[in-house]
PDB file of C-alpha atoms and ligand atoms in Angstrom:
ATOM      1  CA  UNK A  12      84.458 128.422-120.586  1.00  0.00           C
ATOM      2  CA  UNK A  13      85.776 124.882-121.074  1.00  0.00           C
ATOM      3  CA  UNK A  14      88.435 124.289-123.668  1.00  0.00           C
ATOM      4  CA  UNK A  15      87.780 122.253-126.784  1.00  0.00           C
ATOM      5  CA  UNK A  16      86.494 122.810-130.275  1.00  0.00           C
ATOM      6  CA  UNK A  17      82.997 124.037-130.928  1.00  0.00           C
ATOM      7  CA  UNK A  18      82.026 120.516-131.895  1.00  0.00           C
ATOM      8  CA  UNK A  19      83.400 119.021-128.675  1.00  0.00           C
ATOM      9  CA  UNK A  20      81.547 121.608-126.632  1.00  0.00           C
ATOM     10  CA  UNK A  21      78.317 120.964-128.554  1.00  0.00           C
ATOM     11  CA  UNK A  22      78.681 117.208-127.997  1.00  0.00           C
ATOM     12  CA  UNK A  23      78.980 117.731-124.240  1.00  0.00           C
ATOM     13  CA  UNK A  24      75.696 119.646-124.259  1.00  0.00           C
ATOM     14  CA  UNK A  25      74.002 116.974-126.416  1.00  0.00           C
ATOM     15  CA  UNK A  26      75.230 114.345-123.941  1.00  0.00           C
ATOM     16  CA  UNK A  27      73.579 116.005-120.928  1.00  0.00           C
ATOM     17  CA  UNK A  28      70.415 116.721-122.944  1.00  0.00           C
ATOM     18  CA  UNK A  29      70.147 113.022-123.771  1.00  0.00           C
ATOM     19  CA  UNK A  30      70.753 112.009-120.135  1.00  0.00           C
ATOM     20  CA  UNK A  31      67.967 114.386-119.122  1.00  0.00           C
ATOM     21  CA  UNK A  32      65.698 113.033-121.875  1.00  0.00           C
ATOM     22  CA  UNK A  33      66.285 109.479-120.563  1.00  0.00           C
ATOM     23  CA  UNK A  34      65.218 110.589-117.088  1.00  0.00           C
ATOM     24  CA  UNK A  35      62.071 112.176-118.532  1.00  0.00           C
ATOM     25  CA  UNK A  36      61.189 108.988-120.435  1.00  0.00           C
ATOM     26  CA  UNK A  37      61.521 107.032-117.199  1.00  0.00           C
ATOM     27  CA  UNK A  38      59.390 109.572-115.317  1.00  0.00           C
ATOM     28  CA  UNK A  39      56.639 109.390-117.979  1.00  0.00           C
ATOM     29  CA  UNK A  40      56.301 105.615-117.564  1.00  0.00           C
ATOM     30  CA  UNK A  41      56.615 105.736-113.784  1.00  0.00           C
ATOM     31  CA  UNK A  42      53.945 108.393-113.363  1.00  0.00           C
ATOM     32  CA  UNK A  43      51.590 106.790-115.889  1.00  0.00           C
ATOM     33  CA  UNK A  44      51.865 103.543-113.922  1.00  0.00           C
ATOM     34  CA  UNK A  45      51.077 105.405-110.699  1.00  0.00           C
ATOM     35  CA  UNK A  46      48.215 107.180-112.434  1.00  0.00           C
ATOM     36  CA  UNK A  47      46.603 103.838-113.358  1.00  0.00           C
ATOM     37  CA  UNK A  48      47.201 102.545-109.810  1.00  0.00           C
ATOM     38  CA  UNK A  49      45.624 105.566-108.161  1.00  0.00           C
ATOM     39  CA  UNK A  50      42.712 105.436-110.581  1.00  0.00           C
ATOM     40  CA  UNK A  51      42.267 101.731-109.772  1.00  0.00           C
ATOM     41  CA  UNK A  52      42.211 102.577-106.038  1.00  0.00           C
ATOM     42  CA  UNK A  53      39.492 105.163-106.856  1.00  0.00           C
ATOM     43  CA  UNK A  54      41.541 108.172-105.699  1.00  0.00           C
ATOM     44  CA  UNK A  55      40.376 110.175-108.706  1.00  0.00           C
ATOM     45  CA  UNK A  56      41.809 113.576-107.823  1.00  0.00           C
ATOM     46  CA  UNK A  57      45.251 112.123-107.120  1.00  0.00           C
ATOM     47  CA  UNK A  58      45.102 110.053-110.320  1.00  0.00           C
ATOM     48  CA  UNK A  59      44.148 113.127-112.385  1.00  0.00           C
ATOM     49  CA  UNK A  60      47.054 115.199-111.056  1.00  0.00           C
ATOM     50  CA  UNK A  61      49.469 112.312-111.629  1.00  0.00           C
ATOM     51  CA  UNK A  62      48.330 112.151-115.242  1.00  0.00           C
ATOM     52  CA  UNK A  63      48.892 115.894-115.681  1.00  0.00           C
ATOM     53  CA  UNK A  64      52.396 115.584-114.239  1.00  0.00           C
ATOM     54  CA  UNK A  65      53.149 112.698-116.644  1.00  0.00           C
ATOM     55  CA  UNK A  66      52.064 115.013-119.478  1.00  0.00           C
ATOM     56  CA  UNK A  67      54.512 117.674-118.213  1.00  0.00           C
ATOM     57  CA  UNK A  68      57.298 115.085-118.370  1.00  0.00           C
ATOM     58  CA  UNK A  69      56.280 114.318-121.989  1.00  0.00           C
ATOM     59  CA  UNK A  70      56.622 118.005-122.828  1.00  0.00           C
ATOM     60  CA  UNK A  71      60.047 117.998-121.192  1.00  0.00           C
ATOM     61  CA  UNK A  72      61.173 114.896-123.154  1.00  0.00           C
ATOM     62  CA  UNK A  73      60.007 116.629-126.342  1.00  0.00           C
ATOM     63  CA  UNK A  74      61.682 119.948-125.527  1.00  0.00           C
ATOM     64  CA  UNK A  75      64.993 118.171-124.883  1.00  0.00           C
ATOM     65  CA  UNK A  76      64.627 116.245-128.170  1.00  0.00           C
ATOM     66  CA  UNK A  77      63.983 119.445-130.122  1.00  0.00           C
ATOM     67  CA  UNK A  78      67.096 121.080-128.706  1.00  0.00           C
ATOM     68  CA  UNK A  79      69.164 117.928-129.388  1.00  0.00           C
ATOM     69  CA  UNK A  80      68.047 117.979-133.015  1.00  0.00           C
ATOM     70  CA  UNK A  81      68.788 121.700-133.292  1.00  0.00           C
ATOM     71  CA  UNK A  82      72.341 120.897-132.176  1.00  0.00           C
ATOM     72  CA  UNK A  83      72.650 118.106-134.754  1.00  0.00           C
ATOM     73  CA  UNK A  84      72.318 115.200-132.294  1.00  0.00           C
ATOM     74  CA  UNK A  85      70.123 112.131-132.134  1.00  0.00           C
ATOM     75  CA  UNK A  86      67.450 112.089-129.371  1.00  0.00           C
ATOM     76  CA  UNK A  87      67.741 108.919-127.277  1.00  0.00           C
ATOM     77  CA  UNK A  88      64.915 106.433-126.665  1.00  0.00           C
ATOM     78  CA  UNK A  89      66.718 104.901-123.660  1.00  0.00           C
ATOM     79  CA  UNK A  90      64.885 104.889-120.347  1.00  0.00           C
ATOM     80  CA  UNK A  91      67.137 105.838-117.409  1.00  0.00           C
ATOM     81  CA  UNK A  92      65.933 103.096-115.048  1.00  0.00           C
ATOM     82  CA  UNK A  93      63.322 100.482-114.358  1.00  0.00           C
ATOM     83  CA  UNK A  94      59.717 101.262-113.492  1.00  0.00           C
ATOM     84  CA  UNK A  95      58.400 100.442-109.995  1.00  0.00           C
ATOM     85  CA  UNK A  96      54.992  98.845-110.377  1.00  0.00           C
ATOM     86  CA  UNK A  97      52.062  98.354-108.013  1.00  0.00           C
ATOM     87  CA  UNK A  98      53.299 100.705-105.276  1.00  0.00           C
ATOM     88  CA  UNK A  99      51.174 101.253-102.166  1.00  0.00           C
ATOM     89  CA  UNK A 100      49.794 104.768-101.870  1.00  0.00           C
ATOM     90  CA  UNK A 101      52.000 105.496 -98.845  1.00  0.00           C
ATOM     91  CA  UNK A 102      55.089 104.667-100.890  1.00  0.00           C
ATOM     92  CA  UNK A 103      54.184 106.603-104.039  1.00  0.00           C
ATOM     93  CA  UNK A 104      54.614 110.142-102.701  1.00  0.00           C
ATOM     94  CA  UNK A 105      57.907 109.896-100.771  1.00  0.00           C
ATOM     95  CA  UNK A 106      59.259 108.011-103.802  1.00  0.00           C
ATOM     96  CA  UNK A 107      58.173 110.766-106.192  1.00  0.00           C
ATOM     97  CA  UNK A 108      59.513 113.511-103.906  1.00  0.00           C
ATOM     98  CA  UNK A 109      62.907 111.854-104.172  1.00  0.00           C
ATOM     99  CA  UNK A 110      62.619 111.524-107.957  1.00  0.00           C
ATOM    100  CA  UNK A 111      61.862 115.224-108.345  1.00  0.00           C
ATOM    101  CA  UNK A 112      64.625 116.216-105.899  1.00  0.00           C
ATOM    102  CA  UNK A 113      66.989 114.175-108.054  1.00  0.00           C
ATOM    103  CA  UNK A 114      65.747 115.872-111.216  1.00  0.00           C
ATOM    104  CA  UNK A 115      66.243 119.362-109.727  1.00  0.00           C
ATOM    105  CA  UNK A 116      69.698 118.429-108.500  1.00  0.00           C
ATOM    106  CA  UNK A 117      70.902 116.695-111.670  1.00  0.00           C
ATOM    107  CA  UNK A 118      69.437 119.331-114.013  1.00  0.00           C
ATOM    108  CA  UNK A 119      71.221 122.043-112.038  1.00  0.00           C
ATOM    109  CA  UNK A 120      74.480 120.179-112.674  1.00  0.00           C
ATOM    110  CA  UNK A 121      73.584 119.870-116.376  1.00  0.00           C
ATOM    111  CA  UNK A 122      72.859 123.593-116.485  1.00  0.00           C
ATOM    112  CA  UNK A 123      76.432 124.203-115.290  1.00  0.00           C
ATOM    113  CA  UNK A 124      77.752 121.934-118.068  1.00  0.00           C
ATOM    114  CA  UNK A 125      75.844 124.123-120.558  1.00  0.00           C
ATOM    115  CA  UNK A 126      77.365 127.263-119.009  1.00  0.00           C
ATOM    116  CA  UNK A 127      80.890 125.779-119.136  1.00  0.00           C
ATOM    117  CA  UNK A 128      80.389 124.951-122.788  1.00  0.00           C
ATOM    118  CA  UNK A 129      78.958 128.327-123.728  1.00  0.00           C
ATOM    119  CA  UNK A 130      75.378 127.295-124.524  1.00  0.00           C
ATOM    120  CA  UNK A 131      73.040 129.873-123.000  1.00  0.00           C
ATOM    121  CA  UNK A 132      69.970 128.646-124.909  1.00  0.00           C
ATOM    122  CA  UNK A 133      70.172 125.144-123.415  1.00  0.00           C
ATOM    123  CA  UNK A 134      70.905 126.730-120.019  1.00  0.00           C
ATOM    124  CA  UNK A 135      67.585 128.602-120.238  1.00  0.00           C
ATOM    125  CA  UNK A 136      65.773 125.414-121.228  1.00  0.00           C
ATOM    126  CA  UNK A 137      67.123 123.657-118.121  1.00  0.00           C
ATOM    127  CA  UNK A 138      66.176 126.672-116.000  1.00  0.00           C
ATOM    128  CA  UNK A 139      62.556 126.548-117.199  1.00  0.00           C
ATOM    129  CA  UNK A 140      62.280 122.803-116.704  1.00  0.00           C
ATOM    130  CA  UNK A 141      63.886 122.940-113.231  1.00  0.00           C
ATOM    131  CA  UNK A 142      61.113 125.351-112.188  1.00  0.00           C
ATOM    132  CA  UNK A 143      58.482 122.860-113.331  1.00  0.00           C
ATOM    133  CA  UNK A 144      60.202 119.967-111.525  1.00  0.00           C
ATOM    134  CA  UNK A 145      60.201 122.157-108.408  1.00  0.00           C
ATOM    135  CA  UNK A 146      56.411 122.605-108.800  1.00  0.00           C
ATOM    136  CA  UNK A 147      56.036 118.799-109.050  1.00  0.00           C
ATOM    137  CA  UNK A 148      58.249 118.403-105.986  1.00  0.00           C
ATOM    138  CA  UNK A 149      56.145 120.869-103.968  1.00  0.00           C
ATOM    139  CA  UNK A 150      52.937 119.095-104.949  1.00  0.00           C
ATOM    140  CA  UNK A 151      54.246 115.606-104.116  1.00  0.00           C
ATOM    141  CA  UNK A 152      55.674 116.828-100.793  1.00  0.00           C
ATOM    142  CA  UNK A 153      52.324 118.397 -99.932  1.00  0.00           C
ATOM    143  CA  UNK A 154      50.360 115.194-100.613  1.00  0.00           C
ATOM    144  CA  UNK A 155      52.969 113.177 -98.719  1.00  0.00           C
ATOM    145  CA  UNK A 156      52.500 115.459 -95.714  1.00  0.00           C
ATOM    146  CA  UNK A 157      48.704 115.120 -95.838  1.00  0.00           C
ATOM    147  CA  UNK A 158      49.034 111.340 -95.994  1.00  0.00           C
ATOM    148  CA  UNK A 159      51.430 111.297 -93.039  1.00  0.00           C
ATOM    149  CA  UNK A 160      49.419 113.722 -90.902  1.00  0.00           C
ATOM    150  CA  UNK A 161      45.843 112.843 -91.823  1.00  0.00           C
ATOM    151  CA  UNK A 162      46.099 109.394 -93.408  1.00  0.00           C
ATOM    152  CA  UNK A 163      42.671 107.803 -93.617  1.00  0.00           C
ATOM    153  CA  UNK A 164      40.828 111.110 -93.132  1.00  0.00           C
ATOM    154  CA  UNK A 165      42.580 112.622 -96.139  1.00  0.00           C
ATOM    155  CA  UNK A 166      42.002 109.520 -98.245  1.00  0.00           C
ATOM    156  CA  UNK A 167      38.308 109.409 -97.319  1.00  0.00           C
ATOM    157  CA  UNK A 168      37.940 112.915 -98.769  1.00  0.00           C
ATOM    158  CA  UNK A 169      39.700 111.872-102.005  1.00  0.00           C
ATOM    159  CA  UNK A 170      37.965 108.501-102.485  1.00  0.00           C
ATOM    160  CA  UNK A 171      35.476 108.569-105.341  1.00  0.00           C
ATOM    161  CA  UNK A 172      36.506 112.025-106.644  1.00  0.00           C
ATOM    162  CA  UNK A 173      36.646 112.463-110.407  1.00  0.00           C
ATOM    163  CA  UNK A 174      39.701 111.294-112.314  1.00  0.00           C
ATOM    164  CA  UNK A 175      38.760 113.462-115.285  1.00  0.00           C
ATOM    165  CA  UNK A 176      41.370 116.000-116.342  1.00  0.00           C
ATOM    166  CA  UNK A 177      39.356 117.531-119.176  1.00  0.00           C
ATOM    167  CA  UNK A 178      41.391 118.730-122.162  1.00  0.00           C
ATOM    168  CA  UNK A 179      44.676 118.460-120.313  1.00  0.00           C
ATOM    169  CA  UNK A 180      47.765 120.503-121.015  1.00  0.00           C
ATOM    170  CA  UNK A 181      49.812 119.330-118.066  1.00  0.00           C
ATOM    171  CA  UNK A 182      50.123 120.192-114.390  1.00  0.00           C
ATOM    172  CA  UNK A 183      52.364 123.239-114.524  1.00  0.00           C
ATOM    173  CA  UNK A 184      50.638 124.673-117.598  1.00  0.00           C
ATOM    174  CA  UNK A 185      47.374 124.552-115.682  1.00  0.00           C
ATOM    175  CA  UNK A 186      48.976 125.904-112.497  1.00  0.00           C
ATOM    176  CA  UNK A 187      50.619 128.798-114.354  1.00  0.00           C
ATOM    177  CA  UNK A 188      47.533 129.796-116.313  1.00  0.00           C
ATOM    178  CA  UNK A 189      45.471 129.838-113.099  1.00  0.00           C
ATOM    179  CA  UNK A 190      47.676 132.580-111.589  1.00  0.00           C
TER     180      UNK A 190
HETATM  181 FE1  LIG B 230      60.481 116.593-116.271  1.00  0.00          FE
HETATM  182 FE1  LIG B 231      58.817 116.302-112.730  1.00  0.00          FE
END
């Protein structure tokens, strides 16, 4: 365990929680923008799933904020980076694969910071969220592969499908409850 007072150790955990929250806030805006784009292009099914993934990121931002408050910190409203707007469909999925790979990688590093500072509860939170980012990553990689291998044929199947998500709880919530 790292040296330092309990307060110093707690502050290190709050710091990584806020960095993670910033990344989630960015992801929410990025995916909502892509959701509107995909909906505008009439790729309903892809738009619906993008919306559900954005909702997952909202749950993550909230979960991080709750833990920050439990530790006596102030949840940030800072967004980690700028939002790419109006991306072509062929750019969206490789871009999102990279975003989710980053999230998995960075959150694993944050999990180690929690371990070093003796916070097993926050470690578990990161573990749960990393699993959900991995599910997003798998989904984005799968769509990216379809687009690369099938291109227009794949898109023709998607065009005009429904963008309705019904009463949506998020992508991973839905995926988990379907098992
Ligand atoms: Fe997330
Ligand atoms: Fe994600």
